PDB file of C-alpha atoms in Angstrom:
ATOM      1  CA  UNK Y   1     249.403 111.500 352.327  1.00  0.00           C
ATOM      2  CA  UNK Y   2     252.679 111.284 354.657  1.00  0.00           C
ATOM      3  CA  UNK Y   3     254.845 112.824 356.570  1.00  0.00           C
ATOM      4  CA  UNK Y   4     257.795 112.342 354.262  1.00  0.00           C
ATOM      5  CA  UNK Y   5     256.042 112.776 351.225  1.00  0.00           C
ATOM      6  CA  UNK Y   6     255.321 116.677 352.897  1.00  0.00           C
ATOM      7  CA  UNK Y   7     258.998 117.037 353.800  1.00  0.00           C
ATOM      8  CA  UNK Y   8     259.942 116.299 350.587  1.00  0.00           C
ATOM      9  CA  UNK Y   9     257.193 118.475 349.004  1.00  0.00           C
ATOM     10  CA  UNK Y  10     258.979 120.966 350.643  1.00  0.00           C
ATOM     11  CA  UNK Y  11     262.462 120.840 350.454  1.00  0.00           C
ATOM     12  CA  UNK Y  12     262.515 120.871 346.360  1.00  0.00           C
ATOM     13  CA  UNK Y  13     260.106 123.929 346.546  1.00  0.00           C
ATOM     14  CA  UNK Y  14     262.981 125.320 348.468  1.00  0.00           C
ATOM     15  CA  UNK Y  15     265.634 124.252 346.194  1.00  0.00           C
ATOM     16  CA  UNK Y  16     264.822 126.055 344.551  1.00  0.00           C
ATOM     17  CA  UNK Y  17     263.246 129.114 345.337  1.00  0.00           C
ATOM     18  CA  UNK Y  18     265.377 129.983 349.228  1.00  0.00           C
ATOM     19  CA  UNK Y  19     264.609 133.032 349.711  1.00  0.00           C
ATOM     20  CA  UNK Y  20     260.324 133.511 348.749  1.00  0.00           C
ATOM     21  CA  UNK Y  21     258.713 136.578 349.061  1.00  0.00           C
ATOM     22  CA  UNK Y  22     255.194 138.130 348.067  1.00  0.00           C
ATOM     23  CA  UNK Y  23     254.921 139.786 344.822  1.00  0.00           C
ATOM     24  CA  UNK Y  24     253.662 142.992 345.739  1.00  0.00           C
ATOM     25  CA  UNK Y  25     256.351 145.426 346.039  1.00  0.00           C
ATOM     26  CA  UNK Y  26     256.655 147.249 349.873  1.00  0.00           C
ATOM     27  CA  UNK Y  27     259.867 148.735 352.214  1.00  0.00           C
ATOM     28  CA  UNK Y  28     258.005 149.028 355.423  1.00  0.00           C
ATOM     29  CA  UNK Y  29     254.997 147.205 357.273  1.00  0.00           C
ATOM     30  CA  UNK Y  30     252.938 150.292 356.850  1.00  0.00           C
ATOM     31  CA  UNK Y  31     253.514 149.747 352.411  1.00  0.00           C
ATOM     32  CA  UNK Y  32     252.974 145.944 352.710  1.00  0.00           C
ATOM     33  CA  UNK Y  33     249.989 146.753 355.056  1.00  0.00           C
ATOM     34  CA  UNK Y  34     248.572 149.219 352.886  1.00  0.00           C
ATOM     35  CA  UNK Y  35     249.563 147.042 348.863  1.00  0.00           C
ATOM     36  CA  UNK Y  36     247.558 143.897 351.219  1.00  0.00           C
ATOM     37  CA  UNK Y  37     244.452 145.732 351.800  1.00  0.00           C
ATOM     38  CA  UNK Y  38     244.384 147.164 348.161  1.00  0.00           C
ATOM     39  CA  UNK Y  39     244.660 143.195 347.206  1.00  0.00           C
ATOM     40  CA  UNK Y  40     241.780 141.773 347.898  1.00  0.00           C
ATOM     41  CA  UNK Y  41     239.862 140.339 344.821  1.00  0.00           C
ATOM     42  CA  UNK Y  42     243.027 141.940 342.727  1.00  0.00           C
ATOM     43  CA  UNK Y  43     246.361 140.548 340.838  1.00  0.00           C
ATOM     44  CA  UNK Y  44     249.154 142.228 342.931  1.00  0.00           C
ATOM     45  CA  UNK Y  45     250.323 143.734 338.686  1.00  0.00           C
ATOM     46  CA  UNK Y  46     247.627 145.783 339.697  1.00  0.00           C
ATOM     47  CA  UNK Y  47     247.919 146.897 342.907  1.00  0.00           C
ATOM     48  CA  UNK Y  48     251.913 147.783 342.232  1.00  0.00           C
ATOM     49  CA  UNK Y  49     250.776 149.918 339.254  1.00  0.00           C
ATOM     50  CA  UNK Y  50     248.588 151.949 341.861  1.00  0.00           C
ATOM     51  CA  UNK Y  51     251.344 152.157 344.725  1.00  0.00           C
ATOM     52  CA  UNK Y  52     253.951 153.140 342.131  1.00  0.00           C
ATOM     53  CA  UNK Y  53     252.618 156.330 341.890  1.00  0.00           C
ATOM     54  CA  UNK Y  54     250.877 156.550 345.191  1.00  0.00           C
ATOM     55  CA  UNK Y  55     253.759 155.481 347.646  1.00  0.00           C
ATOM     56  CA  UNK Y  56     256.527 158.253 346.171  1.00  0.00           C
ATOM     57  CA  UNK Y  57     253.524 161.074 347.348  1.00  0.00           C
ATOM     58  CA  UNK Y  58     252.820 159.534 350.220  1.00  0.00           C
ATOM     59  CA  UNK Y  59     253.946 155.944 352.086  1.00  0.00           C
ATOM     60  CA  UNK Y  60     253.110 157.336 355.536  1.00  0.00           C
ATOM     61  CA  UNK Y  61     249.905 156.909 357.880  1.00  0.00           C
ATOM     62  CA  UNK Y  62     249.747 161.327 358.377  1.00  0.00           C
ATOM     63  CA  UNK Y  63     250.707 161.693 354.639  1.00  0.00           C
ATOM     64  CA  UNK Y  64     247.646 159.302 353.392  1.00  0.00           C
ATOM     65  CA  UNK Y  65     245.494 160.413 355.705  1.00  0.00           C
ATOM     66  CA  UNK Y  66     245.786 163.782 354.061  1.00  0.00           C
ATOM     67  CA  UNK Y  67     245.251 162.996 350.743  1.00  0.00           C
ATOM     68  CA  UNK Y  68     241.475 161.782 352.462  1.00  0.00           C
ATOM     69  CA  UNK Y  69     239.272 159.664 350.580  1.00  0.00           C
ATOM     70  CA  UNK Y  70     238.604 161.147 346.998  1.00  0.00           C
ATOM     71  CA  UNK Y  71     242.606 162.042 346.843  1.00  0.00           C
ATOM     72  CA  UNK Y  72     243.679 158.215 347.405  1.00  0.00           C
ATOM     73  CA  UNK Y  73     240.945 157.330 344.853  1.00  0.00           C
ATOM     74  CA  UNK Y  74     242.594 159.324 342.497  1.00  0.00           C
ATOM     75  CA  UNK Y  75     245.980 156.869 342.734  1.00  0.00           C
ATOM     76  CA  UNK Y  76     244.365 153.663 343.495  1.00  0.00           C
ATOM     77  CA  UNK Y  77     240.652 153.890 340.778  1.00  0.00           C
ATOM     78  CA  UNK Y  78     242.367 151.614 338.132  1.00  0.00           C
ATOM     79  CA  UNK Y  79     241.848 148.568 341.248  1.00  0.00           C
ATOM     80  CA  UNK Y  80     238.666 146.682 342.212  1.00  0.00           C
ATOM     81  CA  UNK Y  81     236.255 147.783 344.922  1.00  0.00           C
ATOM     82  CA  UNK Y  82     238.678 151.342 345.076  1.00  0.00           C
ATOM     83  CA  UNK Y  83     236.289 152.988 346.805  1.00  0.00           C
ATOM     84  CA  UNK Y  84     235.930 150.587 349.664  1.00  0.00           C
ATOM     85  CA  UNK Y  85     239.223 150.174 350.025  1.00  0.00           C
ATOM     86  CA  UNK Y  86     240.164 153.779 349.870  1.00  0.00           C
ATOM     87  CA  UNK Y  87     237.771 154.783 352.924  1.00  0.00           C
ATOM     88  CA  UNK Y  88     238.996 151.650 354.506  1.00  0.00           C
ATOM     89  CA  UNK Y  89     242.827 152.653 353.839  1.00  0.00           C
ATOM     90  CA  UNK Y  90     241.228 156.181 355.506  1.00  0.00           C
ATOM     91  CA  UNK Y  91     240.195 154.466 358.493  1.00  0.00           C
ATOM     92  CA  UNK Y  92     243.389 152.278 358.984  1.00  0.00           C
ATOM     93  CA  UNK Y  93     245.733 155.216 358.792  1.00  0.00           C
ATOM     94  CA  UNK Y  94     243.148 157.326 361.651  1.00  0.00           C
ATOM     95  CA  UNK Y  95     244.031 153.616 363.530  1.00  0.00           C
ATOM     96  CA  UNK Y  96     247.430 153.947 363.324  1.00  0.00           C
ATOM     97  CA  UNK Y  97     247.949 157.470 364.177  1.00  0.00           C
ATOM     98  CA  UNK Y  98     245.849 157.075 367.348  1.00  0.00           C
ATOM     99  CA  UNK Y  99     245.618 153.802 368.726  1.00  0.00           C
ATOM    100  CA  UNK Y 100     249.831 152.506 367.551  1.00  0.00           C
ATOM    101  CA  UNK Y 101     251.902 156.052 367.201  1.00  0.00           C
ATOM    102  CA  UNK Y 102     251.402 154.982 363.272  1.00  0.00           C
ATOM    103  CA  UNK Y 103     253.059 152.069 363.398  1.00  0.00           C
ATOM    104  CA  UNK Y 104     251.705 148.566 361.966  1.00  0.00           C
ATOM    105  CA  UNK Y 105     251.050 146.106 365.282  1.00  0.00           C
ATOM    106  CA  UNK Y 106     253.605 142.816 365.353  1.00  0.00           C
ATOM    107  CA  UNK Y 107     250.081 141.459 366.487  1.00  0.00           C
ATOM    108  CA  UNK Y 108     246.778 139.970 365.104  1.00  0.00           C
ATOM    109  CA  UNK Y 109     244.664 141.417 367.240  1.00  0.00           C
ATOM    110  CA  UNK Y 110     245.481 145.052 366.693  1.00  0.00           C
ATOM    111  CA  UNK Y 111     245.730 144.285 363.145  1.00  0.00           C
ATOM    112  CA  UNK Y 112     242.398 142.300 362.701  1.00  0.00           C
ATOM    113  CA  UNK Y 113     240.943 145.951 364.308  1.00  0.00           C
ATOM    114  CA  UNK Y 114     241.813 147.611 361.995  1.00  0.00           C
ATOM    115  CA  UNK Y 115     239.633 148.523 358.969  1.00  0.00           C
ATOM    116  CA  UNK Y 116     240.004 145.950 355.859  1.00  0.00           C
ATOM    117  CA  UNK Y 117     242.331 143.765 357.855  1.00  0.00           C
ATOM    118  CA  UNK Y 118     240.633 140.378 357.515  1.00  0.00           C
ATOM    119  CA  UNK Y 119     242.575 137.071 358.996  1.00  0.00           C
ATOM    120  CA  UNK Y 120     244.706 136.410 355.932  1.00  0.00           C
ATOM    121  CA  UNK Y 121     245.536 140.103 355.491  1.00  0.00           C
ATOM    122  CA  UNK Y 122     246.343 139.247 359.305  1.00  0.00           C
ATOM    123  CA  UNK Y 123     248.388 137.047 358.030  1.00  0.00           C
ATOM    124  CA  UNK Y 124     250.244 138.261 355.350  1.00  0.00           C
ATOM    125  CA  UNK Y 125     251.505 141.018 357.310  1.00  0.00           C
ATOM    126  CA  UNK Y 126     252.659 139.130 360.692  1.00  0.00           C
ATOM    127  CA  UNK Y 127     254.440 136.738 358.182  1.00  0.00           C
ATOM    128  CA  UNK Y 128     256.576 138.798 355.471  1.00  0.00           C
ATOM    129  CA  UNK Y 129     257.011 142.249 356.987  1.00  0.00           C
ATOM    130  CA  UNK Y 130     257.193 140.232 361.080  1.00  0.00           C
ATOM    131  CA  UNK Y 131     258.646 136.588 360.417  1.00  0.00           C
ATOM    132  CA  UNK Y 132     255.684 134.951 362.258  1.00  0.00           C
ATOM    133  CA  UNK Y 133     255.492 131.355 360.495  1.00  0.00           C
ATOM    134  CA  UNK Y 134     251.059 132.562 359.693  1.00  0.00           C
ATOM    135  CA  UNK Y 135     249.548 130.633 356.892  1.00  0.00           C
ATOM    136  CA  UNK Y 136     248.104 132.800 354.986  1.00  0.00           C
ATOM    137  CA  UNK Y 137     245.434 130.820 352.714  1.00  0.00           C
ATOM    138  CA  UNK Y 138     244.150 132.522 349.387  1.00  0.00           C
ATOM    139  CA  UNK Y 139     242.524 130.898 346.452  1.00  0.00           C
ATOM    140  CA  UNK Y 140     245.940 130.010 345.430  1.00  0.00           C
ATOM    141  CA  UNK Y 141     247.094 128.023 348.816  1.00  0.00           C
ATOM    142  CA  UNK Y 142     243.627 126.376 348.647  1.00  0.00           C
ATOM    143  CA  UNK Y 143     243.302 125.086 346.120  1.00  0.00           C
ATOM    144  CA  UNK Y 144     247.059 123.788 345.858  1.00  0.00           C
ATOM    145  CA  UNK Y 145     246.000 121.951 349.399  1.00  0.00           C
ATOM    146  CA  UNK Y 146     243.363 120.318 348.263  1.00  0.00           C
ATOM    147  CA  UNK Y 147     244.597 119.413 344.856  1.00  0.00           C
ATOM    148  CA  UNK Y 148     247.859 117.727 346.195  1.00  0.00           C
ATOM    149  CA  UNK Y 149     246.484 116.245 349.132  1.00  0.00           C
ATOM    150  CA  UNK Y 150     249.222 118.286 351.562  1.00  0.00           C
ATOM    151  CA  UNK Y 151     246.675 119.516 353.572  1.00  0.00           C
ATOM    152  CA  UNK Y 152     242.901 119.331 352.368  1.00  0.00           C
ATOM    153  CA  UNK Y 153     240.095 121.277 354.067  1.00  0.00           C
ATOM    154  CA  UNK Y 154     236.431 121.996 352.533  1.00  0.00           C
ATOM    155  CA  UNK Y 155     237.703 126.428 354.309  1.00  0.00           C
ATOM    156  CA  UNK Y 156     239.719 127.714 354.013  1.00  0.00           C
ATOM    157  CA  UNK Y 157     240.499 128.434 358.211  1.00  0.00           C
ATOM    158  CA  UNK Y 158     240.719 124.495 357.801  1.00  0.00           C
ATOM    159  CA  UNK Y 159     243.350 124.695 355.521  1.00  0.00           C
ATOM    160  CA  UNK Y 160     244.899 127.227 357.676  1.00  0.00           C
ATOM    161  CA  UNK Y 161     245.365 124.807 360.071  1.00  0.00           C
ATOM    162  CA  UNK Y 162     246.006 121.588 359.039  1.00  0.00           C
ATOM    163  CA  UNK Y 163     249.495 123.759 356.947  1.00  0.00           C
ATOM    164  CA  UNK Y 164     250.284 124.849 360.266  1.00  0.00           C
ATOM    165  CA  UNK Y 165     249.781 121.056 361.575  1.00  0.00           C
ATOM    166  CA  UNK Y 166     251.711 119.304 358.802  1.00  0.00           C
ATOM    167  CA  UNK Y 167     253.999 121.386 357.112  1.00  0.00           C
ATOM    168  CA  UNK Y 168     257.175 121.099 358.455  1.00  0.00           C
ATOM    169  CA  UNK Y 169     258.691 123.204 361.220  1.00  0.00           C
ATOM    170  CA  UNK Y 170     261.648 124.064 359.468  1.00  0.00           C
ATOM    171  CA  UNK Y 171     259.205 124.850 356.224  1.00  0.00           C
ATOM    172  CA  UNK Y 172     256.669 127.132 358.434  1.00  0.00           C
ATOM    173  CA  UNK Y 173     257.904 130.270 357.303  1.00  0.00           C
ATOM    174  CA  UNK Y 174     258.339 130.524 354.088  1.00  0.00           C
ATOM    175  CA  UNK Y 175     255.904 127.820 352.732  1.00  0.00           C
ATOM    176  CA  UNK Y 176     252.494 130.140 352.299  1.00  0.00           C
ATOM    177  CA  UNK Y 177     254.755 132.144 349.568  1.00  0.00           C
ATOM    178  CA  UNK Y 178     255.625 128.234 347.741  1.00  0.00           C
ATOM    179  CA  UNK Y 179     252.567 127.512 347.324  1.00  0.00           C
ATOM    180  CA  UNK Y 180     250.943 130.432 346.406  1.00  0.00           C
ATOM    181  CA  UNK Y 181     253.915 130.529 343.545  1.00  0.00           C
ATOM    182  CA  UNK Y 182     253.293 127.356 343.032  1.00  0.00           C
ATOM    183  CA  UNK Y 183     248.915 128.090 342.425  1.00  0.00           C
ATOM    184  CA  UNK Y 184     249.327 131.274 340.237  1.00  0.00           C
ATOM    185  CA  UNK Y 185     251.965 129.903 337.613  1.00  0.00           C
ATOM    186  CA  UNK Y 186     251.991 126.024 337.573  1.00  0.00           C
ATOM    187  CA  UNK Y 187     249.090 124.235 339.846  1.00  0.00           C
ATOM    188  CA  UNK Y 188     246.415 126.812 337.969  1.00  0.00           C
ATOM    189  CA  UNK Y 189     242.721 126.212 338.750  1.00  0.00           C
ATOM    190  CA  UNK Y 190     241.655 125.513 335.247  1.00  0.00           C
ATOM    191  CA  UNK Y 191     244.189 123.541 333.817  1.00  0.00           C
ATOM    192  CA  UNK Y 192     247.718 122.543 336.537  1.00  0.00           C
ATOM    193  CA  UNK Y 193     250.943 122.301 334.531  1.00  0.00           C
ATOM    194  CA  UNK Y 194     251.597 118.719 336.156  1.00  0.00           C
ATOM    195  CA  UNK Y 195     254.088 118.442 332.969  1.00  0.00           C
ATOM    196  CA  UNK Y 196     256.368 121.161 334.243  1.00  0.00           C
ATOM    197  CA  UNK Y 197     255.827 120.953 338.273  1.00  0.00           C
ATOM    198  CA  UNK Y 198     258.847 120.395 340.317  1.00  0.00           C
ATOM    199  CA  UNK Y 199     256.592 118.139 342.632  1.00  0.00           C
ATOM    200  CA  UNK Y 200     253.999 115.841 340.327  1.00  0.00           C
ATOM    201  CA  UNK Y 201     255.153 112.410 341.288  1.00  0.00           C
ATOM    202  CA  UNK Y 202     254.756 113.660 345.091  1.00  0.00           C
ATOM    203  CA  UNK Y 203     251.041 115.326 344.562  1.00  0.00           C
ATOM    204  CA  UNK Y 204     248.312 113.053 344.982  1.00  0.00           C
ATOM    205  CA  UNK Y 205     246.080 114.492 342.163  1.00  0.00           C
ATOM    206  CA  UNK Y 206     244.349 111.969 340.171  1.00  0.00           C
ATOM    207  CA  UNK Y 207     243.411 113.987 336.755  1.00  0.00           C
ATOM    208  CA  UNK Y 208     247.085 115.115 335.898  1.00  0.00           C
ATOM    209  CA  UNK Y 209     247.449 117.189 332.690  1.00  0.00           C
ATOM    210  CA  UNK Y 210     250.506 116.641 330.462  1.00  0.00           C
ATOM    211  CA  UNK Y 211     250.809 120.353 329.927  1.00  0.00           C
ATOM    212  CA  UNK Y 212     254.282 121.604 331.139  1.00  0.00           C
ATOM    213  CA  UNK Y 213     255.523 124.881 330.369  1.00  0.00           C
ATOM    214  CA  UNK Y 214     255.263 127.448 327.667  1.00  0.00           C
TER     215      UNK Y 214
END
């Protein structure tokens, strides 16, 4: 895929959705961090249902830490892997209190040192909370990048590095949101809905379908 085609792809995605953001609900960097930790192998819809009950009660490191592991589990037990996530969130809250004055750190190394925070989670927080041009490659972005040939790669790290290299700079800040939404709602795993895709004529996927919107 050439540079001009990539530029046109992201121009169309931007024109269609000029201010994309995560579908996770949050009102502070801390709320976003906790929501992203909870979202691993879970849906944003499921996480939002839980945090709508949790955050009015506890939305600071001190308040969630005070709930304790068992108290937190009551709010997140509908989310997959909730036992491990509760342990990680409580440990993360303790570290934020002890090491970061209860603030979410604005750098990758400190974020990735928090329990339950890997590279993808750190990238989401750096991008969405702090405006860094980071690329959080999830299953949707991995699929879309390979299928369209925007940034093909054998693993998430390879796709991440290629996206950072190939996506025109003017689009880097929002690119991962556009690609997630494209993968979640149009370029779906089993049957991509090519017939209703904004970039169908630019995409280099060989087995296009006629499927459009519902």
